[in-house]
CSV table of C-alpha atoms in Angstrom, one decimal:
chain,number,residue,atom,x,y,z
T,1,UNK,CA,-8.7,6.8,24.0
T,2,UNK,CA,-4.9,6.5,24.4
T,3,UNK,CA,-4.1,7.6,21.1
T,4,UNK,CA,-1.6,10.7,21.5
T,5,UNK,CA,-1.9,13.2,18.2
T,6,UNK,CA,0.3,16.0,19.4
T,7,UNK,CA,2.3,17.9,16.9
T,8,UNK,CA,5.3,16.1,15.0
T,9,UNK,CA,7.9,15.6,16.9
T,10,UNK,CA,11.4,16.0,14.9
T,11,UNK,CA,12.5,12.7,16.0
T,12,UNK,CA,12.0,11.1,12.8
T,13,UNK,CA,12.8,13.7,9.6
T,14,UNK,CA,9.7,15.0,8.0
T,15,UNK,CA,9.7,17.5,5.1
T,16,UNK,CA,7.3,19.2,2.7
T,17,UNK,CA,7.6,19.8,-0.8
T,18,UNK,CA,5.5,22.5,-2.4
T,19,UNK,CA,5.5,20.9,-6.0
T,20,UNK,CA,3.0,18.2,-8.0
T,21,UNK,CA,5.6,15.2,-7.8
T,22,UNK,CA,4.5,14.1,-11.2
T,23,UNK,CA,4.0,17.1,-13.2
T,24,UNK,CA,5.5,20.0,-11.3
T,25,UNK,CA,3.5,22.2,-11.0
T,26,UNK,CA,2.5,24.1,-8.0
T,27,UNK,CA,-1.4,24.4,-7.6
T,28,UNK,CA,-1.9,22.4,-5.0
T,29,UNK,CA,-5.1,22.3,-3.2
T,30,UNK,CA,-5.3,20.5,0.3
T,31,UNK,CA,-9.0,18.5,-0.2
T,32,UNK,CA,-8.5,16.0,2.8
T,33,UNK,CA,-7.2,16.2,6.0
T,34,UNK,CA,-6.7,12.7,8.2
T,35,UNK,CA,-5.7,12.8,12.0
T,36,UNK,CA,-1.9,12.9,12.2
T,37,UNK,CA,-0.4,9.3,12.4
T,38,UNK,CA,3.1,7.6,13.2
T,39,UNK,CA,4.4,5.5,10.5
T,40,UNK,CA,1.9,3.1,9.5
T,41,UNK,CA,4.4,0.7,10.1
T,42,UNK,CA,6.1,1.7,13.1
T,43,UNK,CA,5.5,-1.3,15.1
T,44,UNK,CA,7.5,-1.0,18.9
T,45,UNK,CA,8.5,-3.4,21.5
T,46,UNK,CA,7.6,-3.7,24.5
T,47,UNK,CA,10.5,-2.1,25.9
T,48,UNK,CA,9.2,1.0,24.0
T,49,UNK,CA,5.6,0.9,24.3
T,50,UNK,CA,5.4,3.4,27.7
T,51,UNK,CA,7.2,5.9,25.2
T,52,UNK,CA,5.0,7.9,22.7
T,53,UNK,CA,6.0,8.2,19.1
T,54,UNK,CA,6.1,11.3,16.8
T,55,UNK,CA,2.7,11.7,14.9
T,56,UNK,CA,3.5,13.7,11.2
T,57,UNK,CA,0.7,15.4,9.0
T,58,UNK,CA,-1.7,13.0,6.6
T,59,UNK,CA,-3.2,15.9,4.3
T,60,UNK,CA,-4.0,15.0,0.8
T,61,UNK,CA,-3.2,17.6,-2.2
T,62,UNK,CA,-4.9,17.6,-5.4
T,63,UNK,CA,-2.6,19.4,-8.4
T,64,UNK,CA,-5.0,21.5,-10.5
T,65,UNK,CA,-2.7,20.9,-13.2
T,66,UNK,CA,-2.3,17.4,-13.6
T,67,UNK,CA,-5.1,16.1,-11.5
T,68,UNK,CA,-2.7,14.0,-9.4
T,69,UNK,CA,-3.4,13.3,-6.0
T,70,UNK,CA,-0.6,12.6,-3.4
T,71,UNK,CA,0.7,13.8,-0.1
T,72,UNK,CA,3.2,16.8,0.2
T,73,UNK,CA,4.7,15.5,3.8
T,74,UNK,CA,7.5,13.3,3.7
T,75,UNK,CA,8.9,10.7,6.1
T,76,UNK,CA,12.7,10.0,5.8
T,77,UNK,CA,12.5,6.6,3.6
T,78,UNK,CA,15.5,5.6,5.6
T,79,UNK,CA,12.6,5.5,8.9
T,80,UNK,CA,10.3,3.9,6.4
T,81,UNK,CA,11.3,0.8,4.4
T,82,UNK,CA,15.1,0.1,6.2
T,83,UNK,CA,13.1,-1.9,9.2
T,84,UNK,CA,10.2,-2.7,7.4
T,85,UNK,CA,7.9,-5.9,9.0
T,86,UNK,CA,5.3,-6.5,6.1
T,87,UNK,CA,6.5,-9.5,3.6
T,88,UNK,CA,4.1,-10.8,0.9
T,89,UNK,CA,5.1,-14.5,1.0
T,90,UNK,CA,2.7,-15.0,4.8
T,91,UNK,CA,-0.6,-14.6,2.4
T,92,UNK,CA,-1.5,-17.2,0.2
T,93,UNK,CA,-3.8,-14.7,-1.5
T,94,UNK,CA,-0.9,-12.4,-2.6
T,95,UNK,CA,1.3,-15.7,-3.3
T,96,UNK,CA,-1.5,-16.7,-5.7
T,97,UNK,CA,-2.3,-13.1,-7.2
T,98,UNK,CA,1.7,-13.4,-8.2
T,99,UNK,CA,1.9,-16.6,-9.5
T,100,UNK,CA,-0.9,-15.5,-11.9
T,101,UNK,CA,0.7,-12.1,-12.3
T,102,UNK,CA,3.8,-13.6,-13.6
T,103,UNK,CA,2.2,-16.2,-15.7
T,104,UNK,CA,0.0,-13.1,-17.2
T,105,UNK,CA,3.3,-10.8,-18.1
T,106,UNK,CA,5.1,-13.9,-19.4
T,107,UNK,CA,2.3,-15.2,-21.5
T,108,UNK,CA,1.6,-11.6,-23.0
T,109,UNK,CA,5.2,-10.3,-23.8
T,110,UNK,CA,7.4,-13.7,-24.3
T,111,UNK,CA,10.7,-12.8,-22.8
T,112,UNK,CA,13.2,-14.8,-24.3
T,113,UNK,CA,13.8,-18.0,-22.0
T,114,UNK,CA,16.9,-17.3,-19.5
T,115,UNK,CA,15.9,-13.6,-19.5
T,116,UNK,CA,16.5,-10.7,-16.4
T,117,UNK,CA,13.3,-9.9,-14.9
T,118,UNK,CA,14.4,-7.0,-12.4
T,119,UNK,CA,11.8,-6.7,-9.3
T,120,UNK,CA,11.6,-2.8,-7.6
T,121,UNK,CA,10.4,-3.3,-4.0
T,122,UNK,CA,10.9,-7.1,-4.4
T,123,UNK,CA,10.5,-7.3,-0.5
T,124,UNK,CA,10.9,-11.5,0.0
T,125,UNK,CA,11.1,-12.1,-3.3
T,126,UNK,CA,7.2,-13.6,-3.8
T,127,UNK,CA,6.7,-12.4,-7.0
T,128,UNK,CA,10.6,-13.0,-8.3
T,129,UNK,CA,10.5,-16.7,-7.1
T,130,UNK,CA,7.3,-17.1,-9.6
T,131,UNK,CA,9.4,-16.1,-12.4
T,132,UNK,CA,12.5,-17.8,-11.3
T,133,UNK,CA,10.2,-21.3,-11.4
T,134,UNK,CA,9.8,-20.0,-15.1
T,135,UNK,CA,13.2,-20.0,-16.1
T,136,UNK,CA,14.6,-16.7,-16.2
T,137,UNK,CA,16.7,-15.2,-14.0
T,138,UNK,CA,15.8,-12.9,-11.5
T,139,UNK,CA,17.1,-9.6,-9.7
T,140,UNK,CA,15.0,-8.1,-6.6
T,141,UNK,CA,16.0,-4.4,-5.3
T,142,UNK,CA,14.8,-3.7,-2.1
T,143,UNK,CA,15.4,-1.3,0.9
T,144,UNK,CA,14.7,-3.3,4.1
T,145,UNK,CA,17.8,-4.9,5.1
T,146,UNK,CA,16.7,-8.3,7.2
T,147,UNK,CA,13.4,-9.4,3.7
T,148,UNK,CA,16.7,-8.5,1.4
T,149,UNK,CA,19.0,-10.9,3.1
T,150,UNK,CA,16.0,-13.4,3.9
T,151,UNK,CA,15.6,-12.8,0.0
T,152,UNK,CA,18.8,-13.5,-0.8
T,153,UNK,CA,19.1,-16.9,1.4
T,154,UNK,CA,16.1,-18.2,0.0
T,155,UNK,CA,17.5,-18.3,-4.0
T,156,UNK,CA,16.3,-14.2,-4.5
T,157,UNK,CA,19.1,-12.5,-5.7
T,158,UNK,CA,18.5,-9.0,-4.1
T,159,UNK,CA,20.2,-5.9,-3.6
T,160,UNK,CA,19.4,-4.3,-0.4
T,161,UNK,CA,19.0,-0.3,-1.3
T,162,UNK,CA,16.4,1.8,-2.7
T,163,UNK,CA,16.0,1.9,-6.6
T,164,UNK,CA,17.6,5.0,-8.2
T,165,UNK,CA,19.2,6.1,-11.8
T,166,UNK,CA,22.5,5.4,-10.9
T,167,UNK,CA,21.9,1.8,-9.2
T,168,UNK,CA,20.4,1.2,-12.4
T,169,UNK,CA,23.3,2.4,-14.0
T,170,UNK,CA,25.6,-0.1,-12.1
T,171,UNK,CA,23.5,-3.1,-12.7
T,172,UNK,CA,23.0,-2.7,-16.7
T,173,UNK,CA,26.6,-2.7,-16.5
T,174,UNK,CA,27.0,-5.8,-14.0
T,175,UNK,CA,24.1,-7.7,-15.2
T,176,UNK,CA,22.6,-7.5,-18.6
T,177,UNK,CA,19.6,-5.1,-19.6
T,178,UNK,CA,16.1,-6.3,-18.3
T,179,UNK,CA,13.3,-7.2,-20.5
T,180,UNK,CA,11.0,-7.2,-17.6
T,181,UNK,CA,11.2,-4.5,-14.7
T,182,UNK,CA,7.7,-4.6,-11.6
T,183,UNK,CA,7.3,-2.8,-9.3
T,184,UNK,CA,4.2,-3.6,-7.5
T,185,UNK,CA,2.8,-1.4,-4.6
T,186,UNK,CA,6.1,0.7,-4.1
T,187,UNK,CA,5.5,3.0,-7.3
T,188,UNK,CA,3.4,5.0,-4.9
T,189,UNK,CA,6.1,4.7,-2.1
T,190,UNK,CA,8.7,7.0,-3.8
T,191,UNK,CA,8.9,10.8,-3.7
T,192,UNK,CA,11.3,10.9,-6.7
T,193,UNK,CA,9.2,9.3,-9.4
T,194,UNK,CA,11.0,10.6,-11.9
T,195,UNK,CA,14.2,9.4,-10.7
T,196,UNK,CA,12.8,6.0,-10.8
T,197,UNK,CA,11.3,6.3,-14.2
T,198,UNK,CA,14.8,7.6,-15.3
T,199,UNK,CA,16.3,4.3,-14.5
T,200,UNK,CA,13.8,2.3,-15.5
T,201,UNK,CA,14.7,3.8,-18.7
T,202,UNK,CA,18.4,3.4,-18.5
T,203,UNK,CA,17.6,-0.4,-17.3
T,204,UNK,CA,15.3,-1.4,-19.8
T,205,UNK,CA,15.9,-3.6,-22.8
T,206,UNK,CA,14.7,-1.6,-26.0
T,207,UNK,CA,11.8,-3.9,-26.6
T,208,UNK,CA,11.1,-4.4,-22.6
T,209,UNK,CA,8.0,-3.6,-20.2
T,210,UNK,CA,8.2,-1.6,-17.0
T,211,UNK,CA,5.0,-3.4,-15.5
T,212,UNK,CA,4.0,-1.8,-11.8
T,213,UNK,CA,0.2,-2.0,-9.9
T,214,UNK,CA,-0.7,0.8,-7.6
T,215,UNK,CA,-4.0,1.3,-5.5
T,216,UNK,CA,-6.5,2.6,-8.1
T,217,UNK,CA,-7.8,6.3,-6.8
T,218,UNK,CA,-11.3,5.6,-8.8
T,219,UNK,CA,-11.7,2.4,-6.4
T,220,UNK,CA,-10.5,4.2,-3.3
T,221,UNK,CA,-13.2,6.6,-4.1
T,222,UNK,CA,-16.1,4.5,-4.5
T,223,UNK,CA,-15.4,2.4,-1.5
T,224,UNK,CA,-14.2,4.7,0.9
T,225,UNK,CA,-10.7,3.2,1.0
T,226,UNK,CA,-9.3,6.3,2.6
T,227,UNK,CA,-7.2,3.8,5.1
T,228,UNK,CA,-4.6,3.7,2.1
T,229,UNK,CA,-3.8,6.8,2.4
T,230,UNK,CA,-0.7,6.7,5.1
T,231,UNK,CA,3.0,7.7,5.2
T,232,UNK,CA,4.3,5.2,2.7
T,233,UNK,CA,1.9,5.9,0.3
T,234,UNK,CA,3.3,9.4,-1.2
T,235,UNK,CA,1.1,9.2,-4.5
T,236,UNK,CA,-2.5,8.2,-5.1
T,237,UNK,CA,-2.8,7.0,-9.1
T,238,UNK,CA,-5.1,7.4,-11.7
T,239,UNK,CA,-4.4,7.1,-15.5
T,240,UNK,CA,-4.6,10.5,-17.0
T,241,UNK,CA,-1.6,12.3,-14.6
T,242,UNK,CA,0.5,9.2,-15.3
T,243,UNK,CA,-0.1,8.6,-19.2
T,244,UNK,CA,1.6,12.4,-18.9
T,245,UNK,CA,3.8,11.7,-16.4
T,246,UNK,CA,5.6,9.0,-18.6
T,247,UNK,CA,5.0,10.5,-22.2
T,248,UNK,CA,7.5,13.6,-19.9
T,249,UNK,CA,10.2,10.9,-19.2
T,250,UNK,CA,10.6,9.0,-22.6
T,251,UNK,CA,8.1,6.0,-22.0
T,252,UNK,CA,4.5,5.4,-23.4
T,253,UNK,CA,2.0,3.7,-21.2
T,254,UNK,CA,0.4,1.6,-23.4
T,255,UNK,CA,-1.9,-0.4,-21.4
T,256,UNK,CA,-3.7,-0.1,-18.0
T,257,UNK,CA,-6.0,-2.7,-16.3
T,258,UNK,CA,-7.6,-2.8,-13.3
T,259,UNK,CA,-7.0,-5.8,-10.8
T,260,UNK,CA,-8.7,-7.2,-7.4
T,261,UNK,CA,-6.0,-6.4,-5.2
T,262,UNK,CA,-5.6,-4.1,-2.4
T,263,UNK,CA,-9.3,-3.4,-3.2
T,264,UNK,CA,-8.8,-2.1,-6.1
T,265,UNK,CA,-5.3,-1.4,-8.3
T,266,UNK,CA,-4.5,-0.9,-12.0
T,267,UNK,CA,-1.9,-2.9,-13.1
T,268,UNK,CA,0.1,-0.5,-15.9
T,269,UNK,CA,2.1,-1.3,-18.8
T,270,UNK,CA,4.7,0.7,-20.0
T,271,UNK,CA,8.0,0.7,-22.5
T,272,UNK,CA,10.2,2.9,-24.1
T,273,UNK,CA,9.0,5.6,-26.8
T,274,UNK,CA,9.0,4.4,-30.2
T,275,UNK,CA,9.0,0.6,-29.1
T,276,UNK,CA,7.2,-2.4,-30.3
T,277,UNK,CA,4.1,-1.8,-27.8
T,278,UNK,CA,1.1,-1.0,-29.3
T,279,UNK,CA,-1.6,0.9,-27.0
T,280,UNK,CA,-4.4,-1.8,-26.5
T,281,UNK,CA,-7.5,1.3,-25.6
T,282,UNK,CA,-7.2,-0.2,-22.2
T,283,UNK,CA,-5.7,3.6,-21.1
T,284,UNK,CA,-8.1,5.7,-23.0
T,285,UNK,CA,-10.9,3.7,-21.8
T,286,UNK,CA,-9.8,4.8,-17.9
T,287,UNK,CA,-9.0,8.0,-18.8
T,288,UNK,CA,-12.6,8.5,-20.0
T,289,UNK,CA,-14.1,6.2,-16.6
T,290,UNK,CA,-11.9,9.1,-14.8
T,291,UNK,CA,-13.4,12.4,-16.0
T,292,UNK,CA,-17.0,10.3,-16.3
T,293,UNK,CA,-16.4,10.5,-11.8
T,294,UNK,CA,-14.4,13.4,-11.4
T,295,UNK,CA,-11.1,12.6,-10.2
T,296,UNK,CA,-10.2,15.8,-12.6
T,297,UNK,CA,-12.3,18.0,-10.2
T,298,UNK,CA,-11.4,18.9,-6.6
T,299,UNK,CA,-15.2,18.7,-5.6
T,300,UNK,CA,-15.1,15.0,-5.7
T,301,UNK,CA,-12.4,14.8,-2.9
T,302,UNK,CA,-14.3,17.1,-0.6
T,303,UNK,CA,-17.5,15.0,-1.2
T,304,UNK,CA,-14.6,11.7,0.0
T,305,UNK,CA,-14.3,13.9,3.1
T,306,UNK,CA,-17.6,13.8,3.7
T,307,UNK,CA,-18.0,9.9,3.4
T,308,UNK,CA,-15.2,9.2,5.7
T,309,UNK,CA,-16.8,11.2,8.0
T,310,UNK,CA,-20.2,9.2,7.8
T,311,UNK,CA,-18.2,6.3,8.1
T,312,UNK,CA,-16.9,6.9,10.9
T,313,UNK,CA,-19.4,8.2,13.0
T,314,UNK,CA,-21.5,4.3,12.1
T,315,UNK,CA,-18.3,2.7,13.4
T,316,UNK,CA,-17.8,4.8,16.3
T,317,UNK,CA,-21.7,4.3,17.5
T,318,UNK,CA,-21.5,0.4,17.1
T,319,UNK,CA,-18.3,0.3,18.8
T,320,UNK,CA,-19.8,2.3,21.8
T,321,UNK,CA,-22.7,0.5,22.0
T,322,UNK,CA,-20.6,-2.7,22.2
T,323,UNK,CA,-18.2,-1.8,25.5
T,324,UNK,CA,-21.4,-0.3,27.0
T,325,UNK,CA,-22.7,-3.8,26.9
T,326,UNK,CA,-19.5,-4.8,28.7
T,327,UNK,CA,-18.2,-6.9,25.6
T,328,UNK,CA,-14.2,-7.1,24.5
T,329,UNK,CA,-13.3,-6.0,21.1
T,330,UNK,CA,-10.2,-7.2,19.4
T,331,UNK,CA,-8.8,-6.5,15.9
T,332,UNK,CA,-7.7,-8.9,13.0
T,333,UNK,CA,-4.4,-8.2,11.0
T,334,UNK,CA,-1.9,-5.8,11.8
T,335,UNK,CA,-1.5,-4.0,8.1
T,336,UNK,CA,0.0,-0.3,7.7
T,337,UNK,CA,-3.6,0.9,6.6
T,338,UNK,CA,-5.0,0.1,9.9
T,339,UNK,CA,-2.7,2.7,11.5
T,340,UNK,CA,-4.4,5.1,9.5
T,341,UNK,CA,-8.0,3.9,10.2
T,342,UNK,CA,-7.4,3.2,14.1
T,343,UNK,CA,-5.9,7.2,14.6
T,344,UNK,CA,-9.0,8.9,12.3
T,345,UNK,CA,-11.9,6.9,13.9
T,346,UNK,CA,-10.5,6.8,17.2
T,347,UNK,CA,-9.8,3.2,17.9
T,348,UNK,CA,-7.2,3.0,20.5
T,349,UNK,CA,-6.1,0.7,23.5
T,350,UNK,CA,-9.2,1.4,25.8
T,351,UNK,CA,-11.2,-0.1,22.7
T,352,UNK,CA,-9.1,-2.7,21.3
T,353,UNK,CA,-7.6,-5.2,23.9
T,354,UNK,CA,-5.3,-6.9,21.4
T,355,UNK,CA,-4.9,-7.5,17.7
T,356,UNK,CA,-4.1,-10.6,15.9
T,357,UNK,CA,-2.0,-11.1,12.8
T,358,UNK,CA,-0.5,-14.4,10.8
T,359,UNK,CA,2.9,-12.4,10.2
T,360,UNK,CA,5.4,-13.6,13.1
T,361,UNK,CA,7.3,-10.2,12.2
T,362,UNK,CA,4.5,-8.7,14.3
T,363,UNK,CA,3.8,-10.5,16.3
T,364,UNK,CA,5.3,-9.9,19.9
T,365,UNK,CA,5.3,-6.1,18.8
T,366,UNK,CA,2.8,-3.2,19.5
T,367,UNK,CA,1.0,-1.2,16.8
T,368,UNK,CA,2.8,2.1,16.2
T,369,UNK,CA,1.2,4.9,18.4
T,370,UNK,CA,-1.7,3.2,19.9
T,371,UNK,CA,0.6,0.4,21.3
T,372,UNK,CA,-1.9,-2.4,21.1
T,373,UNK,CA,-0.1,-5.8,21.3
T,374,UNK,CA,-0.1,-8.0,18.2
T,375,UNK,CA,-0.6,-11.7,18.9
T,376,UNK,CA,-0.4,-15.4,17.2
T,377,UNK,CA,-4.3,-16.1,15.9
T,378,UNK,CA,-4.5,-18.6,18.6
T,379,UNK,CA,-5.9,-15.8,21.1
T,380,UNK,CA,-9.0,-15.3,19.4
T,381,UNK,CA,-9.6,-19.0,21.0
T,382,UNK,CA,-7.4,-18.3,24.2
T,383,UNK,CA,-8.7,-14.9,24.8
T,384,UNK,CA,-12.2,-15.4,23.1
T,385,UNK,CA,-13.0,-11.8,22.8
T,386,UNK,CA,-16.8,-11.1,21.6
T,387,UNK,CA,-15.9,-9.0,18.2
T,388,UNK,CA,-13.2,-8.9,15.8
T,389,UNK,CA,-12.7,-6.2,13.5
T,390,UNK,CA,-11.0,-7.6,10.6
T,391,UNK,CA,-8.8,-4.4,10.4
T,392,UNK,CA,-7.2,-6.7,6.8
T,393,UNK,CA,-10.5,-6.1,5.2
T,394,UNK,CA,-8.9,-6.8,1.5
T,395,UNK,CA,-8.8,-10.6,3.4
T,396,UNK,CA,-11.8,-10.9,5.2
T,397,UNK,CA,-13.2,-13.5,3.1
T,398,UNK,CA,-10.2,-15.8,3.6
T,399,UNK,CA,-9.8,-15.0,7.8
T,400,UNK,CA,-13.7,-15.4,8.0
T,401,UNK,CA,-14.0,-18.8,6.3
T,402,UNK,CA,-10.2,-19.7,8.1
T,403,UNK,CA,-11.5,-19.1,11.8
T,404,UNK,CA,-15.4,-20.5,11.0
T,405,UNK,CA,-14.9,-21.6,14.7
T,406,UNK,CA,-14.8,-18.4,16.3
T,407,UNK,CA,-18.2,-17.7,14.6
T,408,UNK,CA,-19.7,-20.9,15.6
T,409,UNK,CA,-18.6,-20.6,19.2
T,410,UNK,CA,-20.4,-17.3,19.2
T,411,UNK,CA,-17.8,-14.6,18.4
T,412,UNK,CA,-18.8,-11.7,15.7
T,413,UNK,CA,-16.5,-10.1,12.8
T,414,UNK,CA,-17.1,-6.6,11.7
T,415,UNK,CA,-15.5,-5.9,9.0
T,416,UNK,CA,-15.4,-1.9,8.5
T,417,UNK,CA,-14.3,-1.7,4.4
T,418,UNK,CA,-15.6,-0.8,2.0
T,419,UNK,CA,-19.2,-1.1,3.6
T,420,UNK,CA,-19.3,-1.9,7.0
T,421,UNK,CA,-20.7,-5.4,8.1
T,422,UNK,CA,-21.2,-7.5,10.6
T,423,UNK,CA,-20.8,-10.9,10.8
């Protein structure tokens, strides 16, 4: 396999904390340990792809404190987010799930007509544009420099940089207070959650929601979703650590529900202490779900370990059995978590002759480390390789019943998450 797992390399800054980024505390137990990765999103072009990225540490802390789960190695954001290549508007899946999203939170809390709505992590401004259709006006913050100013083109109002207390400062005093603030798959992304929290608090009109979803660590649990787990993804949520975590900063999380997306999110509901937002039982009920499977207990995470492990030794065997019939294997979708999956089972370029994705910010590129090229969908029926791993297993429905045709001419999916299947 042409994978290359050496020891980081300091091109790219890494450091470790040794403190529970939600409580503080420091007893912090390592309970899983995935193969060393480059950024998940580190895509390279071709004029790169003879030279071998830096592979930093994926290990997975539990805080005996808390209970909150989260990785203590940290890639420079800056390397992270400032190039990033993912943008929610190429899925109609997530352009639906945010349509509904913002038809939920405006339904449920009535913010007066005309309204901010501030987006954290607003990337191209999916989510913002559904609110901006509903009359208020919109403001999206977000690190990666070429989504902001596509953003901004489009209609988005967005401010390329990371979200912080003092940017918050700055627009409260520019803008108007906010009686909506989401951020939605990014509150994992930050390593200073209390510095977000802090302005969130400063940006927040008195009677306002701070609404965010966040991969749900009760769902990556039952499924095996351990391909979540990758650079960008510092923090790995359940309810109890954050109903503390926020009660700590001056907010009350008054209501938590679980959503379809990502295989499995919660999609929490918070304002400021003392507000008008009454706690609905929607966060005791998790809380109680959470100690009913252990994610208080360090056991459970070794007994994850294990899973993985089984997982990938059934993927492994199929996948050898299918090159020693002399048959091509390619992949399908190009998202972060497949970096993660690829490196730990050991899927590298003398596997996987090519992987297709709909984004046309990857494609042309090569996946980070492995260096696999990303192609247009049309090779599945130029190339006609005999399997697909749909490596975008939260979509597999939607590419299964989109490309019918490779399946009648012949072709197979597999589709490793969260039970393996073929198709």
């Amino acid at each position: 396999t042409k994978i290359r797992t050496n020891e980081p390399m300091t091109a790219v800054p890494c450091r470790r904390r040794d403190t529970c980024r939600l409580c503080g505390g420091n007893d912090l137990s390592m309970v899983l340990a995935l193969t060393p990765t480059p950024p998940a999103n580190a895509f390279v072009e071709e004029a790169a792809k003879d030279i071998e990225q830096p592979c930093f540490p994926l290990d997975v802390y539990f805080c005996g404190t808390c209970a909150h789960v989260q990785l203590l190695d940290i890639v420079d954001p800056g390397e992270l987010f400032e190039n990033y290549v993912y943008v929610s508007g190429t899925s109609p899946t997530f352009v639906e799930h945010f349509d509904g999203y913002a038809n939920d939170v405006t339904r449920r809390f009535e913010p007066p007509a005309g309204s901010l709505i501030v987006d954290i992590g607003s990337n191209d401004g999916t989510l913002l544009a559904a609110f901006k259709s509903r009359g208020f006006r919109v403001l999206g913050i977000d690190p990666a420099r070429d989504i902001a100013a596509g953003a901004n083109k489009a209609g988005i109002e967005t401010i390329a940089d990371f979200f912080s207390h003092e940017l918050a400062a700055e627009i409260r005093e520019s803008h108007v207070s906010a009686e909506v603030i989401t951020a939605n798959n990014v509150f994992a992304h930050a390593d200073d959650l209390g510095g977000i929290v802090a302005g969130v608090r400063e940006l927040l009109a008195p009677g306002g929601v701070f609404v965010f979803e966040v991969s749900y660590l009760a769902d990556v649990i039952a499924d095996t979703l351990f391909d979540t787990i990758y650079h960008e993804h510092l923090a790995y949520h359940s309810v109890k650590p954050l109903k503390r975590f926020f009660a700590e900063a001056g907010l009350e999380l008054f209501s938590a529900v679980r959503v379809d997306s990502h295989g499995g999110s919660i999609r929490g509901m918070a304002g400021l202490a003392g507000g008008p937002h009454e706690a609905d039982g929607s966060v005791a009920d998790l809380i109680a779900l959470e100690q009913e499977i252990g994610l208080d207990r360090v056991e459970t995470f070794r007994d994850f370990s294990a899973d993985i492990e089984a997982l990938a030794r059934r993927l492994k065997d199929l996948i050898t059995d299918i090159k020693a019939e002399g048959k091509s294997i390619a992949g399908f979708g190009a998202p972060a978590k497949a970096t993660t999956l690829m490196y730990h089972f050991g899927i590298g370029s003398d596997e996987m002759d090519f992987i297709v994705d709909d984004s046309p910010l990857k494609q042309g590129l090569y996946t980070p480390g492995a260096h696999i090229p990303v192609l247009p969908p049309d090779a599945l029926y130029e190339l006609r390789p005999d399997t697909v791993i749909i490596l975008a297993w939260n979509f597999a429905e939607p590419i299964m019943d989109k490309h019918s045709a490779f399946l009648d001419a012949g072709g197979r999916f597999i589709v490793p998450l969260p039970e393996l299947k073929i198709y």
